[in-house]
Amino acid sequence: EVSVERSVLLLDAEKSTAAMGNLLSNAIRFSPEHGTVRLAVSRTSGQVRVDVTDEGPGVAPADRAHVFEPFYRGERQPENAVRGTGIGLSIVQEYIHAHGGRVQVLQMPGDALRSFFRIELPDVS
């Protein structure tokens, strides 16, 4: 599911594609079979916000402060999946920061266990 508002961003195509690809592949990897991954793009006070949500277990509260550290792998890993290297989210953070933005892992409203990722980038529209 994708929802979009028209915005203009100045981005390096390769780096922004890699960042979004990492977030989306994680969302797919951690979602249950036949789960839904949502990508919502919105504008808010000079920024473009991209929220990536899925139906997986989310990032464990103890892991949230560390998920952007290189080689960090959280406690919640999908069963029977190839174990990742732990560098994907650190790359996302590096590339988003290079574009003047930020990336966060946030708690899903009303659900203390689940979380989602939010990217905020400068809107030049």
Short mmCIF file of N, CA and C in Angstrom, two decimals:
data_model
loop_
_atom_site.label_atom_id
_atom_site.label_comp_id
_atom_site.label_asym_id
_atom_site.label_seq_id
_atom_site.Cartn_x
_atom_site.Cartn_y
_atom_site.Cartn_z
N GLU A 1 0.85 -1.17 0.00
CA GLU A 1 0.00 0.00 0.00
C GLU A 1 0.89 1.22 0.00
N VAL A 2 0.61 2.16 -0.88
CA VAL A 2 1.40 3.37 -0.97
C VAL A 2 0.45 4.56 -1.03
N SER A 3 0.72 5.57 -0.22
CA SER A 3 -0.02 6.82 -0.31
C SER A 3 1.00 7.93 -0.53
N VAL A 4 0.68 8.89 -1.39
CA VAL A 4 1.69 9.88 -1.78
C VAL A 4 1.05 11.26 -1.90
N GLU A 5 1.79 12.28 -1.45
CA GLU A 5 1.49 13.67 -1.74
C GLU A 5 2.63 14.18 -2.60
N ARG A 6 2.34 15.04 -3.56
CA ARG A 6 3.38 15.56 -4.45
C ARG A 6 4.33 16.47 -3.69
N SER A 7 5.64 16.21 -3.84
CA SER A 7 6.68 16.98 -3.19
C SER A 7 7.90 17.02 -4.09
N VAL A 8 8.77 17.96 -3.83
CA VAL A 8 10.03 18.06 -4.57
C VAL A 8 11.18 17.90 -3.58
N LEU A 9 12.06 16.96 -3.86
CA LEU A 9 13.23 16.71 -3.03
C LEU A 9 14.47 16.74 -3.91
N LEU A 10 15.56 17.24 -3.37
CA LEU A 10 16.84 17.18 -4.06
C LEU A 10 17.60 16.00 -3.46
N LEU A 11 17.70 14.91 -4.23
CA LEU A 11 18.27 13.67 -3.70
C LEU A 11 19.28 13.08 -4.67
N ASP A 12 20.24 12.41 -4.12
CA ASP A 12 21.11 11.54 -4.89
C ASP A 12 20.30 10.27 -5.15
N ALA A 13 20.03 9.97 -6.40
CA ALA A 13 19.14 8.86 -6.75
C ALA A 13 19.65 7.53 -6.20
N GLU A 14 20.94 7.29 -6.30
CA GLU A 14 21.51 6.02 -5.86
C GLU A 14 21.41 5.86 -4.34
N LYS A 15 21.78 6.90 -3.62
CA LYS A 15 21.76 6.82 -2.15
C LYS A 15 20.34 6.77 -1.59
N SER A 16 19.44 7.57 -2.16
CA SER A 16 18.07 7.56 -1.65
C SER A 16 17.38 6.23 -1.99
N THR A 17 17.68 5.67 -3.14
CA THR A 17 17.12 4.36 -3.51
C THR A 17 17.65 3.28 -2.57
N ALA A 18 18.94 3.34 -2.25
CA ALA A 18 19.53 2.36 -1.34
C ALA A 18 18.90 2.47 0.06
N ALA A 19 18.71 3.69 0.54
CA ALA A 19 18.12 3.89 1.87
C ALA A 19 16.70 3.34 1.92
N MET A 20 15.88 3.71 0.94
CA MET A 20 14.50 3.22 0.92
C MET A 20 14.46 1.70 0.71
N GLY A 21 15.35 1.20 -0.14
CA GLY A 21 15.42 -0.24 -0.37
C GLY A 21 15.74 -1.00 0.90
N ASN A 22 16.66 -0.48 1.71
CA ASN A 22 16.99 -1.14 2.98
C ASN A 22 15.80 -1.16 3.92
N LEU A 23 15.10 -0.02 4.05
CA LEU A 23 13.94 0.02 4.94
C LEU A 23 12.83 -0.92 4.45
N LEU A 24 12.57 -0.90 3.15
CA LEU A 24 11.50 -1.74 2.62
C LEU A 24 11.85 -3.22 2.69
N SER A 25 13.10 -3.57 2.41
CA SER A 25 13.47 -4.99 2.49
C SER A 25 13.40 -5.48 3.94
N ASN A 26 13.77 -4.63 4.91
CA ASN A 26 13.60 -5.01 6.32
C ASN A 26 12.13 -5.21 6.64
N ALA A 27 11.28 -4.30 6.19
CA ALA A 27 9.84 -4.40 6.47
C ALA A 27 9.28 -5.71 5.90
N ILE A 28 9.70 -6.06 4.71
CA ILE A 28 9.24 -7.31 4.09
C ILE A 28 9.78 -8.50 4.86
N ARG A 29 11.05 -8.45 5.20
CA ARG A 29 11.71 -9.57 5.90
C ARG A 29 11.08 -9.84 7.26
N PHE A 30 10.68 -8.78 7.97
CA PHE A 30 10.16 -8.95 9.32
C PHE A 30 8.64 -9.10 9.36
N SER A 31 7.96 -8.94 8.23
CA SER A 31 6.51 -9.08 8.20
C SER A 31 6.12 -10.55 8.13
N PRO A 32 4.95 -10.87 8.67
CA PRO A 32 4.47 -12.25 8.54
C PRO A 32 4.07 -12.51 7.09
N GLU A 33 4.02 -13.77 6.74
CA GLU A 33 3.58 -14.14 5.39
C GLU A 33 2.20 -13.53 5.14
N HIS A 34 2.02 -12.95 3.98
CA HIS A 34 0.79 -12.25 3.57
C HIS A 34 0.54 -10.98 4.38
N GLY A 35 1.54 -10.48 5.07
CA GLY A 35 1.42 -9.23 5.82
C GLY A 35 1.43 -8.04 4.86
N THR A 36 1.13 -6.88 5.38
CA THR A 36 1.08 -5.65 4.58
C THR A 36 2.21 -4.71 5.00
N VAL A 37 2.91 -4.17 4.01
CA VAL A 37 3.92 -3.14 4.23
C VAL A 37 3.34 -1.84 3.70
N ARG A 38 3.41 -0.78 4.49
CA ARG A 38 2.85 0.52 4.09
C ARG A 38 3.96 1.54 3.97
N LEU A 39 3.89 2.31 2.91
CA LEU A 39 4.80 3.42 2.68
C LEU A 39 3.92 4.65 2.53
N ALA A 40 3.99 5.56 3.49
CA ALA A 40 3.16 6.76 3.47
C ALA A 40 4.07 7.98 3.37
N VAL A 41 3.82 8.83 2.38
CA VAL A 41 4.59 10.04 2.17
C VAL A 41 3.67 11.23 2.42
N SER A 42 4.13 12.16 3.25
CA SER A 42 3.32 13.35 3.55
C SER A 42 4.25 14.55 3.71
N ARG A 43 3.66 15.73 3.63
CA ARG A 43 4.40 16.97 3.83
C ARG A 43 3.99 17.59 5.14
N THR A 44 4.98 18.13 5.86
CA THR A 44 4.70 18.78 7.11
C THR A 44 5.77 19.84 7.37
N SER A 45 5.38 21.07 7.52
CA SER A 45 6.23 22.22 7.85
C SER A 45 7.64 22.17 7.25
N GLY A 46 7.71 22.24 5.93
CA GLY A 46 8.99 22.31 5.24
C GLY A 46 9.72 20.99 5.11
N GLN A 47 9.04 19.90 5.43
CA GLN A 47 9.67 18.59 5.35
C GLN A 47 8.76 17.61 4.63
N VAL A 48 9.40 16.64 4.04
CA VAL A 48 8.68 15.49 3.51
C VAL A 48 8.92 14.34 4.47
N ARG A 49 7.85 13.71 4.90
CA ARG A 49 7.92 12.62 5.87
C ARG A 49 7.57 11.33 5.15
N VAL A 50 8.40 10.31 5.35
CA VAL A 50 8.17 8.98 4.79
C VAL A 50 8.08 8.01 5.96
N ASP A 51 6.92 7.39 6.14
CA ASP A 51 6.73 6.39 7.19
C ASP A 51 6.67 5.01 6.55
N VAL A 52 7.46 4.09 7.07
CA VAL A 52 7.46 2.70 6.61
C VAL A 52 6.98 1.85 7.77
N THR A 53 5.82 1.22 7.58
CA THR A 53 5.25 0.37 8.63
C THR A 53 5.00 -1.02 8.05
N ASP A 54 4.97 -1.98 8.94
CA ASP A 54 4.67 -3.35 8.54
C ASP A 54 3.91 -4.03 9.67
N GLU A 55 3.63 -5.30 9.51
CA GLU A 55 2.87 -6.03 10.51
C GLU A 55 3.75 -6.97 11.33
N GLY A 56 5.05 -6.73 11.28
CA GLY A 56 5.99 -7.55 12.05
C GLY A 56 5.99 -7.17 13.52
N PRO A 57 6.87 -7.79 14.29
CA PRO A 57 6.90 -7.58 15.74
C PRO A 57 7.46 -6.23 16.16
N GLY A 58 8.09 -5.51 15.25
CA GLY A 58 8.68 -4.23 15.59
C GLY A 58 10.03 -4.41 16.26
N VAL A 59 10.68 -3.30 16.51
CA VAL A 59 11.98 -3.29 17.17
C VAL A 59 11.75 -3.36 18.67
N ALA A 60 12.42 -4.27 19.33
CA ALA A 60 12.28 -4.40 20.78
C ALA A 60 12.67 -3.08 21.45
N PRO A 61 11.94 -2.66 22.48
CA PRO A 61 12.26 -1.40 23.14
C PRO A 61 13.73 -1.26 23.54
N ALA A 62 14.36 -2.33 24.00
CA ALA A 62 15.76 -2.27 24.41
C ALA A 62 16.70 -2.06 23.22
N ASP A 63 16.24 -2.40 22.02
CA ASP A 63 17.07 -2.27 20.81
C ASP A 63 16.94 -0.91 20.12
N ARG A 64 15.91 -0.16 20.43
CA ARG A 64 15.60 1.07 19.67
C ARG A 64 16.73 2.09 19.70
N ALA A 65 17.44 2.18 20.79
CA ALA A 65 18.54 3.16 20.88
C ALA A 65 19.77 2.73 20.09
N HIS A 66 19.79 1.47 19.62
CA HIS A 66 21.00 0.93 19.00
C HIS A 66 20.84 0.53 17.53
N VAL A 67 19.63 0.54 17.00
CA VAL A 67 19.40 -0.04 15.67
C VAL A 67 20.19 0.62 14.55
N PHE A 68 20.62 1.87 14.72
CA PHE A 68 21.36 2.55 13.67
C PHE A 68 22.88 2.39 13.82
N GLU A 69 23.32 1.65 14.84
CA GLU A 69 24.74 1.39 15.03
C GLU A 69 25.18 0.31 14.04
N PRO A 70 26.35 0.51 13.40
CA PRO A 70 26.83 -0.52 12.46
C PRO A 70 27.00 -1.88 13.14
N PHE A 71 26.56 -2.93 12.47
CA PHE A 71 26.68 -4.33 12.87
C PHE A 71 25.80 -4.71 14.06
N TYR A 72 24.90 -3.83 14.47
CA TYR A 72 23.99 -4.16 15.56
C TYR A 72 22.83 -4.96 15.00
N ARG A 73 22.53 -6.09 15.65
CA ARG A 73 21.39 -6.91 15.26
C ARG A 73 20.50 -7.07 16.48
N GLY A 74 19.25 -6.71 16.34
CA GLY A 74 18.33 -6.75 17.46
C GLY A 74 17.93 -8.14 17.87
N GLU A 75 17.23 -8.20 18.99
CA GLU A 75 16.83 -9.50 19.54
C GLU A 75 15.71 -10.16 18.74
N ARG A 76 14.85 -9.38 18.11
CA ARG A 76 13.73 -9.94 17.35
C ARG A 76 14.18 -10.19 15.91
N GLN A 77 14.41 -11.43 15.59
CA GLN A 77 14.81 -11.82 14.24
C GLN A 77 13.77 -12.78 13.67
N PRO A 78 13.51 -12.69 12.38
CA PRO A 78 12.53 -13.61 11.79
C PRO A 78 13.04 -15.05 11.83
N GLU A 79 12.11 -15.97 12.10
CA GLU A 79 12.47 -17.38 12.10
C GLU A 79 12.78 -17.83 10.68
N ASN A 80 13.71 -18.73 10.53
CA ASN A 80 14.07 -19.34 9.25
C ASN A 80 14.53 -18.34 8.20
N ALA A 81 14.98 -17.17 8.60
CA ALA A 81 15.46 -16.18 7.65
C ALA A 81 16.98 -16.09 7.73
N VAL A 82 17.59 -15.72 6.62
CA VAL A 82 19.02 -15.50 6.61
C VAL A 82 19.31 -14.32 7.52
N ARG A 83 20.25 -14.49 8.40
CA ARG A 83 20.57 -13.43 9.36
C ARG A 83 21.30 -12.30 8.64
N GLY A 84 20.85 -11.07 8.85
CA GLY A 84 21.46 -9.91 8.22
C GLY A 84 22.80 -9.56 8.83
N THR A 85 23.51 -8.63 8.19
CA THR A 85 24.83 -8.22 8.66
C THR A 85 24.75 -7.14 9.74
N GLY A 86 23.63 -6.45 9.82
CA GLY A 86 23.50 -5.39 10.81
C GLY A 86 24.00 -4.04 10.33
N ILE A 87 24.22 -3.89 9.02
CA ILE A 87 24.69 -2.59 8.53
C ILE A 87 23.63 -1.82 7.76
N GLY A 88 22.52 -2.45 7.42
CA GLY A 88 21.50 -1.80 6.61
C GLY A 88 20.98 -0.50 7.19
N LEU A 89 20.61 -0.50 8.46
CA LEU A 89 20.04 0.70 9.07
C LEU A 89 21.09 1.78 9.29
N SER A 90 22.34 1.39 9.52
CA SER A 90 23.39 2.40 9.65
C SER A 90 23.62 3.10 8.31
N ILE A 91 23.48 2.37 7.21
CA ILE A 91 23.58 2.97 5.87
C ILE A 91 22.41 3.91 5.64
N VAL A 92 21.21 3.49 6.02
CA VAL A 92 20.03 4.35 5.88
C VAL A 92 20.29 5.67 6.61
N GLN A 93 20.74 5.59 7.85
CA GLN A 93 20.98 6.81 8.62
C GLN A 93 22.05 7.68 7.97
N GLU A 94 23.14 7.10 7.52
CA GLU A 94 24.21 7.87 6.89
C GLU A 94 23.70 8.59 5.64
N TYR A 95 22.97 7.90 4.79
CA TYR A 95 22.49 8.49 3.54
C TYR A 95 21.43 9.57 3.79
N ILE A 96 20.54 9.33 4.75
CA ILE A 96 19.50 10.33 5.05
C ILE A 96 20.14 11.57 5.66
N HIS A 97 21.08 11.40 6.55
CA HIS A 97 21.79 12.55 7.14
C HIS A 97 22.53 13.33 6.06
N ALA A 98 23.11 12.65 5.08
CA ALA A 98 23.83 13.31 3.98
C ALA A 98 22.90 14.21 3.16
N HIS A 99 21.61 13.93 3.20
CA HIS A 99 20.61 14.74 2.49
C HIS A 99 19.97 15.79 3.40
N GLY A 100 20.52 15.99 4.60
CA GLY A 100 19.98 16.99 5.51
C GLY A 100 18.75 16.52 6.26
N GLY A 101 18.51 15.22 6.27
CA GLY A 101 17.32 14.68 6.92
C GLY A 101 17.67 13.87 8.16
N ARG A 102 16.66 13.18 8.65
CA ARG A 102 16.86 12.29 9.79
C ARG A 102 15.96 11.07 9.64
N VAL A 103 16.36 10.00 10.29
CA VAL A 103 15.58 8.77 10.32
C VAL A 103 15.45 8.36 11.78
N GLN A 104 14.26 7.87 12.12
CA GLN A 104 13.98 7.49 13.51
C GLN A 104 13.20 6.18 13.52
N VAL A 105 13.34 5.47 14.61
CA VAL A 105 12.44 4.35 14.88
C VAL A 105 11.49 4.86 15.97
N LEU A 106 10.20 4.76 15.70
CA LEU A 106 9.19 5.31 16.60
C LEU A 106 8.23 4.21 17.05
N GLN A 107 7.65 4.42 18.20
CA GLN A 107 6.65 3.49 18.72
C GLN A 107 5.34 3.69 17.97
N MET A 108 4.70 2.60 17.60
CA MET A 108 3.40 2.66 16.95
C MET A 108 2.38 3.21 17.96
N PRO A 109 1.61 4.22 17.58
CA PRO A 109 0.63 4.79 18.52
C PRO A 109 -0.31 3.70 19.07
N GLY A 110 -0.43 3.66 20.38
CA GLY A 110 -1.34 2.71 21.02
C GLY A 110 -0.81 1.29 21.11
N ASP A 111 0.46 1.05 20.73
CA ASP A 111 1.01 -0.30 20.75
C ASP A 111 2.46 -0.24 21.23
N ALA A 112 2.70 -0.53 22.49
CA ALA A 112 4.03 -0.38 23.08
C ALA A 112 5.05 -1.35 22.50
N LEU A 113 4.61 -2.44 21.88
CA LEU A 113 5.54 -3.43 21.37
C LEU A 113 5.97 -3.18 19.93
N ARG A 114 5.10 -2.59 19.13
CA ARG A 114 5.41 -2.42 17.71
C ARG A 114 6.02 -1.05 17.45
N SER A 115 6.76 -0.97 16.37
CA SER A 115 7.44 0.27 16.02
C SER A 115 7.43 0.43 14.51
N PHE A 116 7.86 1.60 14.05
CA PHE A 116 7.97 1.85 12.61
C PHE A 116 9.09 2.84 12.38
N PHE A 117 9.48 2.99 11.12
CA PHE A 117 10.57 3.88 10.76
C PHE A 117 10.03 5.11 10.05
N ARG A 118 10.60 6.26 10.41
CA ARG A 118 10.20 7.53 9.80
C ARG A 118 11.44 8.24 9.28
N ILE A 119 11.36 8.68 8.04
CA ILE A 119 12.38 9.52 7.42
C ILE A 119 11.78 10.91 7.26
N GLU A 120 12.55 11.93 7.58
CA GLU A 120 12.15 13.32 7.33
C GLU A 120 13.26 13.98 6.52
N LEU A 121 12.86 14.57 5.38
CA LEU A 121 13.79 15.22 4.46
C LEU A 121 13.32 16.64 4.16
N PRO A 122 14.25 17.56 3.89
CA PRO A 122 13.85 18.93 3.54
C PRO A 122 13.03 18.96 2.25
N ASP A 123 11.89 19.65 2.30
CA ASP A 123 11.00 19.82 1.14
C ASP A 123 11.40 21.13 0.44
N VAL A 124 11.78 21.04 -0.82
CA VAL A 124 12.20 22.24 -1.55
C VAL A 124 11.12 22.72 -2.51
N SER A 125 9.90 22.20 -2.39
CA SER A 125 8.80 22.63 -3.27
C SER A 125 8.49 24.09 -3.08
#
